[in-house]
Amino acid sequence: MAPCLTAQTPEPPKSPWSDKAALSYVAVAGNATSQTLGFSNEYKYTWSNATFAFNLGGVRAAATTVDRAASGPSLDAATITETRTTKTSTESYFTNLRYDHKLSEQLQWFGSAGWERNIPAGLEGRYAVIAGLGHWWIKADRTKFFTDAGVGYTKETPLLSQPGEDESFATFRLGAKLEQKVYEASLFTSELAVSDSFKDSQNYLAVWRNAFTTTLSSRLALKVGYDVTYKNKPAFVGVDVVQTPVATPPVVLGQVPFQLKKTDTVFTTSLVITF
């Protein structure tokens, strides 16, 4: 008797593109009111010898403060008035795109462009264009480690400009990225990027992004992130000067500059949807 041959269904070809969207939202209502929204999207298209990536994201937080006052001819006849003021406490957004092209299994060249706005850090906008080379040091299934270096151009628009401050300058950038698979359903990523100005070596910027992602299903994952941004020469913001003694309404004489802190941190938890 001839052996029975079982036909095997070929696996469908892998899609050249992937897209991951992450969303976090917190809302408080009642005696206190606040809303926090965080989002990001990572799109990637892969050819046999090249990769194109487009990323965007942002965080926005707004809180409402409640001021209550009472007035009247007596305690029993007092009238309470309530004033609510909503103010945006955090507002930061970014978008960037990058193209990588293989020169060998380890070496590749890249070009990238990005935009960022970070109101709490005193930054109305930052535009950066970089081109350079990257190298894969480890490219295994569970561990990946990649570094790159490039030069380009940066233009910054601060909320408050200072005399003699360089807002447009040539830039060099160094970067490193680690991906480590933890067990079978979790992934840890850590990415560091350091950029500096050719005009002023003290005007450097370091961004360190860390994330731990746990897969819940083929489409859903839970992501925890912690980002640290260090700007050696932070931006300035304007602080109102109120005339004393304080009148009603207060008289604002103008503004004086105040330099912000060098370090900002962001902690996020979000649900990731894979398309």
PDB file of C-alpha atoms in Angstrom:
ATOM      1  CA  MET A   1       0.000   0.000   0.000  1.00  0.00           C
ATOM      2  CA  ALA A   2       1.325   3.405  -0.961  1.00  0.00           C
ATOM      3  CA  PRO A   3       1.979   5.749   1.976  1.00  0.00           C
ATOM      4  CA  CYS A   4      -0.616   8.449   2.607  1.00  0.00           C
ATOM      5  CA  LEU A   5       0.739  11.924   1.991  1.00  0.00           C
ATOM      6  CA  THR A   6      -0.720  14.760   4.081  1.00  0.00           C
ATOM      7  CA  ALA A   7      -0.917  18.079   2.279  1.00  0.00           C
ATOM      8  CA  GLN A   8       0.517  20.962   4.281  1.00  0.00           C
ATOM      9  CA  THR A   9      -1.072  24.371   4.014  1.00  0.00           C
ATOM     10  CA  PRO A  10       1.614  26.934   3.256  1.00  0.00           C
ATOM     11  CA  GLU A  11       1.922  29.797   5.725  1.00  0.00           C
ATOM     12  CA  PRO A  12       0.595  33.118   4.415  1.00  0.00           C
ATOM     13  CA  PRO A  13       3.294  35.634   3.497  1.00  0.00           C
ATOM     14  CA  LYS A  14       4.224  38.052   6.266  1.00  0.00           C
ATOM     15  CA  SER A  15       2.774  41.524   5.834  1.00  0.00           C
ATOM     16  CA  PRO A  16       5.416  44.148   4.954  1.00  0.00           C
ATOM     17  CA  TRP A  17       3.771  46.712   7.239  1.00  0.00           C
ATOM     18  CA  SER A  18       2.822  46.853  10.888  1.00  0.00           C
ATOM     19  CA  ASP A  19       1.018  49.388  13.031  1.00  0.00           C
ATOM     20  CA  LYS A  20       0.767  49.691  16.815  1.00  0.00           C
ATOM     21  CA  ALA A  21      -1.453  52.246  18.551  1.00  0.00           C
ATOM     22  CA  ALA A  22      -1.309  52.963  22.297  1.00  0.00           C
ATOM     23  CA  LEU A  23      -3.890  54.910  24.295  1.00  0.00           C
ATOM     24  CA  SER A  24      -4.220  55.944  27.939  1.00  0.00           C
ATOM     25  CA  TYR A  25      -6.962  58.116  29.439  1.00  0.00           C
ATOM     26  CA  VAL A  26      -7.787  59.185  32.995  1.00  0.00           C
ATOM     27  CA  ALA A  27     -10.786  61.359  33.905  1.00  0.00           C
ATOM     28  CA  VAL A  28     -11.873  62.663  37.313  1.00  0.00           C
ATOM     29  CA  ALA A  29     -15.208  64.453  37.820  1.00  0.00           C
ATOM     30  CA  GLY A  30     -17.270  65.737  40.692  1.00  0.00           C
ATOM     31  CA  ASN A  31     -15.689  67.835  43.430  1.00  0.00           C
ATOM     32  CA  ALA A  32     -12.440  67.746  41.461  1.00  0.00           C
ATOM     33  CA  THR A  33     -12.088  67.701  37.698  1.00  0.00           C
ATOM     34  CA  SER A  34      -9.098  66.600  35.621  1.00  0.00           C
ATOM     35  CA  GLN A  35      -8.424  64.828  32.360  1.00  0.00           C
ATOM     36  CA  THR A  36      -5.234  63.185  31.139  1.00  0.00           C
ATOM     37  CA  LEU A  37      -4.831  61.785  27.635  1.00  0.00           C
ATOM     38  CA  GLY A  38      -1.820  59.960  26.242  1.00  0.00           C
ATOM     39  CA  PHE A  39      -1.492  58.425  22.796  1.00  0.00           C
ATOM     40  CA  SER A  40       1.122  57.099  20.409  1.00  0.00           C
ATOM     41  CA  ASN A  41       1.270  55.297  17.084  1.00  0.00           C
ATOM     42  CA  GLU A  42       4.138  53.355  15.510  1.00  0.00           C
ATOM     43  CA  TYR A  43       3.905  52.519  11.800  1.00  0.00           C
ATOM     44  CA  LYS A  44       6.598  50.506  10.030  1.00  0.00           C
ATOM     45  CA  TYR A  45       7.019  49.282   6.460  1.00  0.00           C
ATOM     46  CA  THR A  46       9.761  46.785   5.640  1.00  0.00           C
ATOM     47  CA  TRP A  47      11.394  45.868   2.344  1.00  0.00           C
ATOM     48  CA  SER A  48      14.087  43.223   1.844  1.00  0.00           C
ATOM     49  CA  ASN A  49      16.855  45.783   2.348  1.00  0.00           C
ATOM     50  CA  ALA A  50      15.171  48.838   3.907  1.00  0.00           C
ATOM     51  CA  THR A  51      12.736  49.992   6.585  1.00  0.00           C
ATOM     52  CA  PHE A  52      10.524  53.057   6.866  1.00  0.00           C
ATOM     53  CA  ALA A  53       9.075  54.093  10.242  1.00  0.00           C
ATOM     54  CA  PHE A  54       6.619  56.844  11.138  1.00  0.00           C
ATOM     55  CA  ASN A  55       5.859  57.582  14.801  1.00  0.00           C
ATOM     56  CA  LEU A  56       3.734  60.156  16.593  1.00  0.00           C
ATOM     57  CA  GLY A  57       2.422  60.677  20.097  1.00  0.00           C
ATOM     58  CA  GLY A  58       1.544  63.098  22.821  1.00  0.00           C
ATOM     59  CA  VAL A  59       0.411  63.721  26.378  1.00  0.00           C
ATOM     60  CA  ARG A  60      -2.128  66.336  27.476  1.00  0.00           C
ATOM     61  CA  ALA A  61      -3.338  66.953  31.027  1.00  0.00           C
ATOM     62  CA  ALA A  62      -5.859  69.563  32.158  1.00  0.00           C
ATOM     63  CA  ALA A  63      -7.088  70.244  35.695  1.00  0.00           C
ATOM     64  CA  THR A  64      -9.912  72.396  36.997  1.00  0.00           C
ATOM     65  CA  THR A  65      -9.432  74.334  40.226  1.00  0.00           C
ATOM     66  CA  VAL A  66     -12.474  75.320  42.285  1.00  0.00           C
ATOM     67  CA  ASP A  67     -12.534  78.583  44.270  1.00  0.00           C
ATOM     68  CA  ARG A  68     -15.454  79.094  46.674  1.00  0.00           C
ATOM     69  CA  ALA A  69     -16.385  82.318  48.418  1.00  0.00           C
ATOM     70  CA  ALA A  70     -19.278  83.229  50.706  1.00  0.00           C
ATOM     71  CA  SER A  71     -20.842  86.629  51.402  1.00  0.00           C
ATOM     72  CA  GLY A  72     -23.962  87.959  53.064  1.00  0.00           C
ATOM     73  CA  PRO A  73     -25.371  90.044  55.914  1.00  0.00           C
ATOM     74  CA  SER A  74     -25.196  87.092  58.334  1.00  0.00           C
ATOM     75  CA  LEU A  75     -24.078  83.476  58.538  1.00  0.00           C
ATOM     76  CA  ASP A  76     -27.598  82.204  58.003  1.00  0.00           C
ATOM     77  CA  ALA A  77     -28.125  84.396  54.923  1.00  0.00           C
ATOM     78  CA  ALA A  78     -24.697  83.798  53.345  1.00  0.00           C
ATOM     79  CA  THR A  79     -24.525  83.062  49.635  1.00  0.00           C
ATOM     80  CA  ILE A  80     -21.813  80.752  48.316  1.00  0.00           C
ATOM     81  CA  THR A  81     -20.365  81.377  44.878  1.00  0.00           C
ATOM     82  CA  GLU A  82     -18.166  78.912  43.059  1.00  0.00           C
ATOM     83  CA  THR A  83     -15.631  79.727  40.344  1.00  0.00           C
ATOM     84  CA  ARG A  84     -14.040  76.994  38.249  1.00  0.00           C
ATOM     85  CA  THR A  85     -10.851  77.621  36.267  1.00  0.00           C
ATOM     86  CA  THR A  86      -9.502  75.013  33.843  1.00  0.00           C
ATOM     87  CA  LYS A  87      -5.805  75.087  33.042  1.00  0.00           C
ATOM     88  CA  THR A  88      -3.656  72.827  30.902  1.00  0.00           C
ATOM     89  CA  SER A  89      -0.789  71.604  33.068  1.00  0.00           C
ATOM     90  CA  THR A  90       0.953  69.357  30.540  1.00  0.00           C
ATOM     91  CA  GLU A  91       1.014  69.534  26.745  1.00  0.00           C
ATOM     92  CA  SER A  92       3.655  67.735  24.710  1.00  0.00           C
ATOM     93  CA  TYR A  93       3.523  66.202  21.232  1.00  0.00           C
ATOM     94  CA  PHE A  94       6.005  64.670  18.826  1.00  0.00           C
ATOM     95  CA  THR A  95       6.192  63.170  15.366  1.00  0.00           C
ATOM     96  CA  ASN A  96       9.134  61.699  13.471  1.00  0.00           C
ATOM     97  CA  LEU A  97       9.958  59.577  10.463  1.00  0.00           C
ATOM     98  CA  ARG A  98      13.029  57.520   9.640  1.00  0.00           C
ATOM     99  CA  TYR A  99      14.361  55.542   6.687  1.00  0.00           C
ATOM    100  CA  ASP A 100      17.027  52.838   7.146  1.00  0.00           C
ATOM    101  CA  HIS A 101      18.816  51.147   4.237  1.00  0.00           C
ATOM    102  CA  LYS A 102      21.044  48.078   4.562  1.00  0.00           C
ATOM    103  CA  LEU A 103      24.650  48.209   3.437  1.00  0.00           C
ATOM    104  CA  SER A 104      25.397  44.799   4.974  1.00  0.00           C
ATOM    105  CA  GLU A 105      23.879  42.543   7.619  1.00  0.00           C
ATOM    106  CA  GLN A 106      25.333  44.748  10.358  1.00  0.00           C
ATOM    107  CA  LEU A 107      25.813  48.176   8.738  1.00  0.00           C
ATOM    108  CA  GLN A 108      23.178  50.564   7.406  1.00  0.00           C
ATOM    109  CA  TRP A 109      22.663  54.235   6.622  1.00  0.00           C
ATOM    110  CA  PHE A 110      19.660  56.257   7.757  1.00  0.00           C
ATOM    111  CA  GLY A 111      17.895  59.567   7.384  1.00  0.00           C
ATOM    112  CA  SER A 112      15.381  60.983   9.860  1.00  0.00           C
ATOM    113  CA  ALA A 113      13.275  64.074  10.466  1.00  0.00           C
ATOM    114  CA  GLY A 114      11.230  65.037  13.512  1.00  0.00           C
ATOM    115  CA  TRP A 115       9.157  67.694  15.239  1.00  0.00           C
ATOM    116  CA  GLU A 116       8.448  68.143  18.946  1.00  0.00           C
ATOM    117  CA  ARG A 117       6.457  70.510  21.164  1.00  0.00           C
ATOM    118  CA  ASN A 118       6.807  70.539  24.953  1.00  0.00           C
ATOM    119  CA  ILE A 119       5.002  73.453  26.598  1.00  0.00           C
ATOM    120  CA  PRO A 120       5.972  72.649  30.233  1.00  0.00           C
ATOM    121  CA  ALA A 121       9.626  72.611  29.147  1.00  0.00           C
ATOM    122  CA  GLY A 122       9.245  76.018  27.475  1.00  0.00           C
ATOM    123  CA  LEU A 123       9.494  74.644  23.928  1.00  0.00           C
ATOM    124  CA  GLU A 124       7.047  75.871  21.310  1.00  0.00           C
ATOM    125  CA  GLY A 125       8.653  73.690  18.640  1.00  0.00           C
ATOM    126  CA  ARG A 126      11.817  71.846  17.710  1.00  0.00           C
ATOM    127  CA  TYR A 127      12.623  70.637  14.175  1.00  0.00           C
ATOM    128  CA  ALA A 128      15.524  68.263  13.541  1.00  0.00           C
ATOM    129  CA  VAL A 129      16.925  66.532  10.445  1.00  0.00           C
ATOM    130  CA  ILE A 130      19.647  63.875  10.839  1.00  0.00           C
ATOM    131  CA  ALA A 131      21.547  61.532   8.471  1.00  0.00           C
ATOM    132  CA  GLY A 132      24.177  58.983   9.431  1.00  0.00           C
ATOM    133  CA  LEU A 133      25.237  55.351   9.891  1.00  0.00           C
ATOM    134  CA  GLY A 134      23.976  52.587  12.171  1.00  0.00           C
ATOM    135  CA  HIS A 135      25.434  49.258  13.280  1.00  0.00           C
ATOM    136  CA  TRP A 136      23.824  46.080  14.648  1.00  0.00           C
ATOM    137  CA  TRP A 137      26.041  44.629  17.380  1.00  0.00           C
ATOM    138  CA  ILE A 138      23.597  41.897  18.406  1.00  0.00           C
ATOM    139  CA  LYS A 139      20.712  40.695  16.247  1.00  0.00           C
ATOM    140  CA  ALA A 140      19.459  37.505  17.888  1.00  0.00           C
ATOM    141  CA  ASP A 141      15.889  36.351  18.440  1.00  0.00           C
ATOM    142  CA  ARG A 142      15.795  37.354  22.112  1.00  0.00           C
ATOM    143  CA  THR A 143      18.353  40.160  22.227  1.00  0.00           C
ATOM    144  CA  LYS A 144      18.982  43.043  19.845  1.00  0.00           C
ATOM    145  CA  PHE A 145      21.440  45.925  20.306  1.00  0.00           C
ATOM    146  CA  PHE A 146      21.889  48.753  17.816  1.00  0.00           C
ATOM    147  CA  THR A 147      23.849  52.018  17.778  1.00  0.00           C
ATOM    148  CA  ASP A 148      23.947  54.902  15.315  1.00  0.00           C
ATOM    149  CA  ALA A 149      25.610  58.256  14.776  1.00  0.00           C
ATOM    150  CA  GLY A 150      24.701  61.127  12.501  1.00  0.00           C
ATOM    151  CA  VAL A 151      24.891  64.839  11.760  1.00  0.00           C
ATOM    152  CA  GLY A 152      22.165  67.279  10.805  1.00  0.00           C
ATOM    153  CA  TYR A 153      20.391  70.525  11.566  1.00  0.00           C
ATOM    154  CA  THR A 154      18.150  71.657  14.453  1.00  0.00           C
ATOM    155  CA  LYS A 155      15.838  74.650  14.764  1.00  0.00           C
ATOM    156  CA  GLU A 156      14.205  75.482  18.104  1.00  0.00           C
ATOM    157  CA  THR A 157      11.406  77.939  18.884  1.00  0.00           C
ATOM    158  CA  PRO A 158      11.261  78.628  22.642  1.00  0.00           C
ATOM    159  CA  LEU A 159       8.262  80.177  24.362  1.00  0.00           C
ATOM    160  CA  LEU A 160      10.521  83.006  25.546  1.00  0.00           C
ATOM    161  CA  SER A 161      13.533  83.939  23.415  1.00  0.00           C
ATOM    162  CA  GLN A 162      16.691  85.181  25.125  1.00  0.00           C
ATOM    163  CA  PRO A 163      19.247  87.608  23.632  1.00  0.00           C
ATOM    164  CA  GLY A 164      22.221  85.786  22.120  1.00  0.00           C
ATOM    165  CA  GLU A 165      20.527  82.394  22.248  1.00  0.00           C
ATOM    166  CA  ASP A 166      21.201  80.088  19.266  1.00  0.00           C
ATOM    167  CA  GLU A 167      17.878  78.791  17.966  1.00  0.00           C
ATOM    168  CA  SER A 168      19.240  77.242  14.732  1.00  0.00           C
ATOM    169  CA  PHE A 169      22.428  75.199  14.642  1.00  0.00           C
ATOM    170  CA  ALA A 170      24.225  72.213  13.122  1.00  0.00           C
ATOM    171  CA  THR A 171      23.824  69.066  15.212  1.00  0.00           C
ATOM    172  CA  PHE A 172      25.492  65.728  15.792  1.00  0.00           C
ATOM    173  CA  ARG A 173      23.621  62.822  17.369  1.00  0.00           C
ATOM    174  CA  LEU A 174      24.567  59.521  19.044  1.00  0.00           C
ATOM    175  CA  GLY A 175      22.002  56.819  19.719  1.00  0.00           C
ATOM    176  CA  ALA A 176      21.669  53.313  21.135  1.00  0.00           C
ATOM    177  CA  LYS A 177      18.755  50.890  21.399  1.00  0.00           C
ATOM    178  CA  LEU A 178      18.373  47.614  23.303  1.00  0.00           C
ATOM    179  CA  GLU A 179      15.555  45.099  22.877  1.00  0.00           C
ATOM    180  CA  GLN A 180      15.414  42.195  25.319  1.00  0.00           C
ATOM    181  CA  LYS A 181      12.709  39.556  25.219  1.00  0.00           C
ATOM    182  CA  VAL A 182      11.617  38.490  28.701  1.00  0.00           C
ATOM    183  CA  TYR A 183      10.094  35.000  28.787  1.00  0.00           C
ATOM    184  CA  GLU A 184       7.792  34.493  25.795  1.00  0.00           C
ATOM    185  CA  ALA A 185       5.185  37.215  26.176  1.00  0.00           C
ATOM    186  CA  SER A 186       7.130  40.258  27.399  1.00  0.00           C
ATOM    187  CA  LEU A 187       9.625  42.668  25.863  1.00  0.00           C
ATOM    188  CA  PHE A 188      11.862  45.300  27.461  1.00  0.00           C
ATOM    189  CA  THR A 189      13.188  48.149  25.310  1.00  0.00           C
ATOM    190  CA  SER A 190      15.598  50.926  26.237  1.00  0.00           C
ATOM    191  CA  GLU A 191      16.582  53.702  23.847  1.00  0.00           C
ATOM    192  CA  LEU A 192      19.054  56.539  24.448  1.00  0.00           C
ATOM    193  CA  ALA A 193      19.655  59.506  22.141  1.00  0.00           C
ATOM    194  CA  VAL A 194      22.166  62.285  22.842  1.00  0.00           C
ATOM    195  CA  SER A 195      22.411  65.323  20.558  1.00  0.00           C
ATOM    196  CA  ASP A 196      24.603  68.393  20.762  1.00  0.00           C
ATOM    197  CA  SER A 197      25.271  71.629  18.925  1.00  0.00           C
ATOM    198  CA  PHE A 198      28.430  72.299  16.923  1.00  0.00           C
ATOM    199  CA  LYS A 199      28.137  75.955  18.028  1.00  0.00           C
ATOM    200  CA  ASP A 200      27.803  75.361  21.757  1.00  0.00           C
ATOM    201  CA  SER A 201      28.914  72.039  23.241  1.00  0.00           C
ATOM    202  CA  GLN A 202      27.053  72.837  26.497  1.00  0.00           C
ATOM    203  CA  ASN A 203      23.691  72.902  24.718  1.00  0.00           C
ATOM    204  CA  TYR A 204      23.268  69.136  24.676  1.00  0.00           C
ATOM    205  CA  LEU A 205      20.059  67.137  24.965  1.00  0.00           C
ATOM    206  CA  ALA A 206      19.679  63.550  26.204  1.00  0.00           C
ATOM    207  CA  VAL A 207      16.474  61.513  25.883  1.00  0.00           C
ATOM    208  CA  TRP A 208      16.205  58.073  27.517  1.00  0.00           C
ATOM    209  CA  ARG A 209      13.055  56.053  26.782  1.00  0.00           C
ATOM    210  CA  ASN A 210      12.252  52.770  28.531  1.00  0.00           C
ATOM    211  CA  ALA A 211       9.269  50.464  28.062  1.00  0.00           C
ATOM    212  CA  PHE A 212       8.086  47.080  29.271  1.00  0.00           C
ATOM    213  CA  THR A 213       5.388  45.449  27.147  1.00  0.00           C
ATOM    214  CA  THR A 214       3.407  42.326  28.047  1.00  0.00           C
ATOM    215  CA  THR A 215       1.327  40.599  25.372  1.00  0.00           C
ATOM    216  CA  LEU A 216      -2.271  39.878  26.367  1.00  0.00           C
ATOM    217  CA  SER A 217      -3.448  38.456  23.032  1.00  0.00           C
ATOM    218  CA  SER A 218      -2.509  38.534  19.361  1.00  0.00           C
ATOM    219  CA  ARG A 219      -3.928  42.070  19.134  1.00  0.00           C
ATOM    220  CA  LEU A 220      -3.635  43.540  22.626  1.00  0.00           C
ATOM    221  CA  ALA A 221      -0.721  44.299  24.951  1.00  0.00           C
ATOM    222  CA  LEU A 222      -0.111  46.276  28.125  1.00  0.00           C
ATOM    223  CA  LYS A 223       2.761  48.777  28.037  1.00  0.00           C
ATOM    224  CA  VAL A 224       4.488  50.605  30.894  1.00  0.00           C
ATOM    225  CA  GLY A 225       6.881  53.396  29.946  1.00  0.00           C
ATOM    226  CA  TYR A 226       9.320  55.684  31.720  1.00  0.00           C
ATOM    227  CA  ASP A 227      11.048  58.512  29.846  1.00  0.00           C
ATOM    228  CA  VAL A 228      13.736  60.896  31.061  1.00  0.00           C
ATOM    229  CA  THR A 229      14.698  64.090  29.200  1.00  0.00           C
ATOM    230  CA  TYR A 230      17.767  66.107  30.200  1.00  0.00           C
ATOM    231  CA  LYS A 231      18.447  69.524  28.641  1.00  0.00           C
ATOM    232  CA  ASN A 232      21.714  71.016  29.881  1.00  0.00           C
ATOM    233  CA  LYS A 233      20.586  74.521  28.912  1.00  0.00           C
ATOM    234  CA  PRO A 234      16.850  74.522  29.633  1.00  0.00           C
ATOM    235  CA  ALA A 235      14.475  77.088  28.182  1.00  0.00           C
ATOM    236  CA  PHE A 236      13.102  80.176  29.897  1.00  0.00           C
ATOM    237  CA  VAL A 237       9.495  81.120  30.610  1.00  0.00           C
ATOM    238  CA  GLY A 238       8.044  84.507  31.458  1.00  0.00           C
ATOM    239  CA  VAL A 239       6.778  85.194  35.006  1.00  0.00           C
ATOM    240  CA  ASP A 240       4.334  88.051  35.577  1.00  0.00           C
ATOM    241  CA  VAL A 241       5.467  90.828  37.928  1.00  0.00           C
ATOM    242  CA  VAL A 242       2.542  92.134  40.001  1.00  0.00           C
ATOM    243  CA  GLN A 243       2.775  95.646  41.384  1.00  0.00           C
ATOM    244  CA  THR A 244       2.865  95.944  45.176  1.00  0.00           C
ATOM    245  CA  PRO A 245       0.889  96.753  47.191  1.00  0.00           C
ATOM    246  CA  VAL A 246      -1.488  94.499  45.272  1.00  0.00           C
ATOM    247  CA  ALA A 247      -4.457  96.396  43.867  1.00  0.00           C
ATOM    248  CA  THR A 248      -7.869  95.062  42.864  1.00  0.00           C
ATOM    249  CA  PRO A 249      -7.660  94.004  40.113  1.00  0.00           C
ATOM    250  CA  PRO A 250      -3.880  93.326  40.257  1.00  0.00           C
ATOM    251  CA  VAL A 251      -1.656  95.483  38.045  1.00  0.00           C
ATOM    252  CA  VAL A 252       0.837  93.447  35.974  1.00  0.00           C
ATOM    253  CA  LEU A 253       3.993  95.448  35.262  1.00  0.00           C
ATOM    254  CA  GLY A 254       5.438  92.946  32.786  1.00  0.00           C
ATOM    255  CA  GLN A 255       7.394  89.704  32.831  1.00  0.00           C
ATOM    256  CA  VAL A 256      10.815  88.545  33.976  1.00  0.00           C
ATOM    257  CA  PRO A 257      12.575  85.429  32.616  1.00  0.00           C
ATOM    258  CA  PHE A 258      12.792  82.266  34.718  1.00  0.00           C
ATOM    259  CA  GLN A 259      14.956  79.302  33.676  1.00  0.00           C
ATOM    260  CA  LEU A 260      13.272  75.909  33.974  1.00  0.00           C
ATOM    261  CA  LYS A 261      14.689  72.684  35.431  1.00  0.00           C
ATOM    262  CA  LYS A 262      17.060  70.545  33.390  1.00  0.00           C
ATOM    263  CA  THR A 263      15.296  67.196  33.881  1.00  0.00           C
ATOM    264  CA  ASP A 264      11.773  66.081  32.948  1.00  0.00           C
ATOM    265  CA  THR A 265      10.306  62.605  33.503  1.00  0.00           C
ATOM    266  CA  VAL A 266       7.156  60.951  32.160  1.00  0.00           C
ATOM    267  CA  PHE A 267       5.602  57.710  33.429  1.00  0.00           C
ATOM    268  CA  THR A 268       2.852  56.120  31.313  1.00  0.00           C
ATOM    269  CA  THR A 269       0.692  53.016  31.287  1.00  0.00           C
ATOM    270  CA  SER A 270      -1.242  52.284  28.125  1.00  0.00           C
ATOM    271  CA  LEU A 271      -3.095  49.640  26.156  1.00  0.00           C
ATOM    272  CA  VAL A 272      -1.415  48.751  22.847  1.00  0.00           C
ATOM    273  CA  ILE A 273      -3.465  47.618  19.846  1.00  0.00           C
ATOM    274  CA  THR A 274      -1.669  45.875  16.961  1.00  0.00           C
ATOM    275  CA  PHE A 275      -3.157  46.064  13.473  1.00  0.00           C
TER     276      PHE A 275
END
